[in-house]
PDB file of C-alpha atoms in Angstrom:
ATOM      1  CA  MET A   1      31.981 -10.074   0.387  1.00  0.00           C
ATOM      2  CA  THR A   2      28.216  -9.970  -0.009  1.00  0.00           C
ATOM      3  CA  ASN A   3      25.714  -7.939  -1.989  1.00  0.00           C
ATOM      4  CA  MET A   4      23.630  -7.399   1.153  1.00  0.00           C
ATOM      5  CA  MET A   5      23.111  -4.203   3.145  1.00  0.00           C
ATOM      6  CA  MET A   6      21.807  -3.085   6.516  1.00  0.00           C
ATOM      7  CA  VAL A   7      19.529  -0.039   6.316  1.00  0.00           C
ATOM      8  CA  TYR A   8      19.085   2.130   9.413  1.00  0.00           C
ATOM      9  CA  LEU A   9      15.682   3.837   9.668  1.00  0.00           C
ATOM     10  CA  THR A  10      14.012   5.979  12.346  1.00  0.00           C
ATOM     11  CA  PHE A  11      10.294   6.576  12.913  1.00  0.00           C
ATOM     12  CA  PRO A  12       8.252   8.708  15.304  1.00  0.00           C
ATOM     13  CA  ASN A  13       6.514   5.665  16.830  1.00  0.00           C
ATOM     14  CA  ALA A  14       6.300   1.868  16.763  1.00  0.00           C
ATOM     15  CA  GLU A  15       3.030   1.825  14.810  1.00  0.00           C
ATOM     16  CA  GLU A  16       4.452   3.688  11.820  1.00  0.00           C
ATOM     17  CA  ALA A  17       7.675   1.680  11.968  1.00  0.00           C
ATOM     18  CA  GLU A  18       5.812  -1.630  11.976  1.00  0.00           C
ATOM     19  CA  GLN A  19       3.431  -0.565   9.216  1.00  0.00           C
ATOM     20  CA  ILE A  20       6.242   0.505   6.892  1.00  0.00           C
ATOM     21  CA  GLY A  21       8.475  -2.415   7.903  1.00  0.00           C
ATOM     22  CA  ARG A  22       5.718  -4.883   7.013  1.00  0.00           C
ATOM     23  CA  ILE A  23       5.235  -3.203   3.624  1.00  0.00           C
ATOM     24  CA  LEU A  24       8.969  -3.472   2.894  1.00  0.00           C
ATOM     25  CA  VAL A  25       8.957  -7.204   3.650  1.00  0.00           C
ATOM     26  CA  GLU A  26       5.651  -7.895   1.864  1.00  0.00           C
ATOM     27  CA  GLU A  27       6.885  -6.086  -1.265  1.00  0.00           C
ATOM     28  CA  GLY A  28      10.194  -7.985  -1.245  1.00  0.00           C
ATOM     29  CA  LEU A  29      12.266  -4.854  -0.642  1.00  0.00           C
ATOM     30  CA  ALA A  30      13.595  -6.194   2.677  1.00  0.00           C
ATOM     31  CA  ALA A  31      14.155  -9.743   3.894  1.00  0.00           C
ATOM     32  CA  CYS A  32      13.673  -8.748   7.517  1.00  0.00           C
ATOM     33  CA  VAL A  33      13.138  -5.620   9.611  1.00  0.00           C
ATOM     34  CA  ASN A  34      14.106  -5.405  13.295  1.00  0.00           C
ATOM     35  CA  PHE A  35      12.508  -2.840  15.624  1.00  0.00           C
ATOM     36  CA  TRP A  36      13.890  -1.049  18.689  1.00  0.00           C
ATOM     37  CA  ASP A  37      11.231   1.036  20.328  1.00  0.00           C
ATOM     38  CA  GLY A  38      11.910   3.602  23.023  1.00  0.00           C
ATOM     39  CA  MET A  39      15.016   5.211  21.536  1.00  0.00           C
ATOM     40  CA  LYS A  40      15.684   8.816  22.470  1.00  0.00           C
ATOM     41  CA  SER A  41      17.107  11.199  19.876  1.00  0.00           C
ATOM     42  CA  ILE A  42      18.647  14.630  20.331  1.00  0.00           C
ATOM     43  CA  TYR A  43      19.205  16.387  17.029  1.00  0.00           C
ATOM     44  CA  ARG A  44      19.478  19.739  15.327  1.00  0.00           C
ATOM     45  CA  TRP A  45      16.489  20.596  13.116  1.00  0.00           C
ATOM     46  CA  GLN A  46      15.803  23.942  11.463  1.00  0.00           C
ATOM     47  CA  GLY A  47      18.341  25.731  13.665  1.00  0.00           C
ATOM     48  CA  ARG A  48      17.088  24.337  16.985  1.00  0.00           C
ATOM     49  CA  VAL A  49      18.156  21.454  19.172  1.00  0.00           C
ATOM     50  CA  GLU A  50      15.236  19.048  19.444  1.00  0.00           C
ATOM     51  CA  GLU A  51      14.565  15.931  21.489  1.00  0.00           C
ATOM     52  CA  ALA A  52      12.137  13.136  20.686  1.00  0.00           C
ATOM     53  CA  GLY A  53      11.354   9.497  21.278  1.00  0.00           C
ATOM     54  CA  GLU A  54      11.724   7.305  18.204  1.00  0.00           C
ATOM     55  CA  THR A  55      11.577   3.740  16.988  1.00  0.00           C
ATOM     56  CA  VAL A  56      14.720   2.574  15.209  1.00  0.00           C
ATOM     57  CA  CYS A  57      14.625  -0.126  12.545  1.00  0.00           C
ATOM     58  CA  ILE A  58      17.278  -2.134  10.777  1.00  0.00           C
ATOM     59  CA  ALA A  59      16.147  -3.507   7.416  1.00  0.00           C
ATOM     60  CA  LYS A  60      18.191  -6.111   5.549  1.00  0.00           C
ATOM     61  CA  THR A  61      18.204  -5.872   1.775  1.00  0.00           C
ATOM     62  CA  SER A  62      20.434  -6.210  -1.264  1.00  0.00           C
ATOM     63  CA  ALA A  63      22.469  -3.342  -2.677  1.00  0.00           C
ATOM     64  CA  ASP A  64      20.390  -3.707  -5.850  1.00  0.00           C
ATOM     65  CA  ASN A  65      17.172  -3.094  -3.882  1.00  0.00           C
ATOM     66  CA  PHE A  66      18.407  -0.162  -1.798  1.00  0.00           C
ATOM     67  CA  GLU A  67      17.185   2.646  -4.075  1.00  0.00           C
ATOM     68  CA  ALA A  68      13.691   1.136  -4.330  1.00  0.00           C
ATOM     69  CA  LEU A  69      13.580   0.577  -0.551  1.00  0.00           C
ATOM     70  CA  ARG A  70      14.749   4.159   0.101  1.00  0.00           C
ATOM     71  CA  ALA A  71      12.137   5.599  -2.247  1.00  0.00           C
ATOM     72  CA  ARG A  72       9.365   3.474  -0.715  1.00  0.00           C
ATOM     73  CA  VAL A  73      10.262   4.511   2.842  1.00  0.00           C
ATOM     74  CA  VAL A  74      10.409   8.198   1.874  1.00  0.00           C
ATOM     75  CA  SER A  75       7.022   7.961   0.118  1.00  0.00           C
ATOM     76  CA  LEU A  76       5.329   6.422   3.180  1.00  0.00           C
ATOM     77  CA  HIS A  77       7.167   8.185   6.022  1.00  0.00           C
ATOM     78  CA  SER A  78       5.615  10.979   8.078  1.00  0.00           C
ATOM     79  CA  TYR A  79       8.916  12.863   8.559  1.00  0.00           C
ATOM     80  CA  GLU A  80       9.819  15.668   6.187  1.00  0.00           C
ATOM     81  CA  CYS A  81      13.398  14.351   6.061  1.00  0.00           C
ATOM     82  CA  PRO A  82      13.436  10.680   7.128  1.00  0.00           C
ATOM     83  CA  CYS A  83      16.622   8.913   8.161  1.00  0.00           C
ATOM     84  CA  VAL A  84      17.414   6.213   5.580  1.00  0.00           C
ATOM     85  CA  VAL A  85      21.099   5.293   5.655  1.00  0.00           C
ATOM     86  CA  ALA A  86      22.823   2.057   4.708  1.00  0.00           C
ATOM     87  CA  TRP A  87      26.060   0.194   5.039  1.00  0.00           C
ATOM     88  CA  PRO A  88      27.212  -2.955   3.250  1.00  0.00           C
ATOM     89  CA  LEU A  89      27.505  -6.299   4.974  1.00  0.00           C
ATOM     90  CA  SER A  90      31.075  -7.346   4.342  1.00  0.00           C
ATOM     91  CA  ASP A  91      30.695 -10.835   5.812  1.00  0.00           C
ATOM     92  CA  GLY A  92      28.417 -13.026   7.884  1.00  0.00           C
ATOM     93  CA  HIS A  93      27.088 -16.517   8.553  1.00  0.00           C
ATOM     94  CA  ALA A  94      26.817 -17.866   4.987  1.00  0.00           C
ATOM     95  CA  PRO A  95      23.445 -19.657   5.386  1.00  0.00           C
ATOM     96  CA  TYR A  96      21.907 -16.484   6.861  1.00  0.00           C
ATOM     97  CA  ILE A  97      23.350 -14.257   4.124  1.00  0.00           C
ATOM     98  CA  ASP A  98      22.050 -16.730   1.514  1.00  0.00           C
ATOM     99  CA  TRP A  99      18.572 -16.587   3.116  1.00  0.00           C
ATOM    100  CA  LEU A 100      18.629 -12.775   3.062  1.00  0.00           C
ATOM    101  CA  ALA A 101      19.645 -12.755  -0.590  1.00  0.00           C
ATOM    102  CA  ALA A 102      16.989 -15.289  -1.606  1.00  0.00           C
ATOM    103  CA  SER A 103      14.328 -13.352   0.324  1.00  0.00           C
ATOM    104  CA  VAL A 104      14.920 -10.174  -1.678  1.00  0.00           C
ATOM    105  CA  GLY A 105      15.503 -11.792  -5.057  1.00  0.00           C
ATOM    106  CA  ALA A 106      19.309 -11.587  -5.060  1.00  0.00           C
ATOM    107  CA  PRO A 107      20.146 -15.276  -5.647  1.00  0.00           C
ATOM    108  CA  ASP A 108      23.741 -14.698  -6.749  1.00  0.00           C
ATOM    109  CA  ASN A 109      24.468 -12.885  -3.452  1.00  0.00           C
ATOM    110  CA  GLY A 110      27.422 -11.130  -5.042  1.00  0.00           C
ATOM    111  CA  LYS A 111      29.355 -14.391  -5.481  1.00  0.00           C
TER     112      LYS A 111
END
């Protein structure tokens, strides 16, 4: 078991995703952020079915940092209701998990 989490984020474009992703890493809220540009989303918003292109990001952080990361994303994001959802990492390659933990100031890594 680890103290690390994956955080799923969506953005309207790659520029905003990269700008916010860089801030999260620079501020130590995420160890790493991966970007997938060119995603297509179909969703219900304000009673209508909408369709849009988006950039999806996966940020890696500790459970202890999640609330600060969530608040920072919401404060910088252009969406009225940004997608910020997380799930715990239950296991993984130990040296990688240790690197993630050290990168976000979680040296005990839940051990």
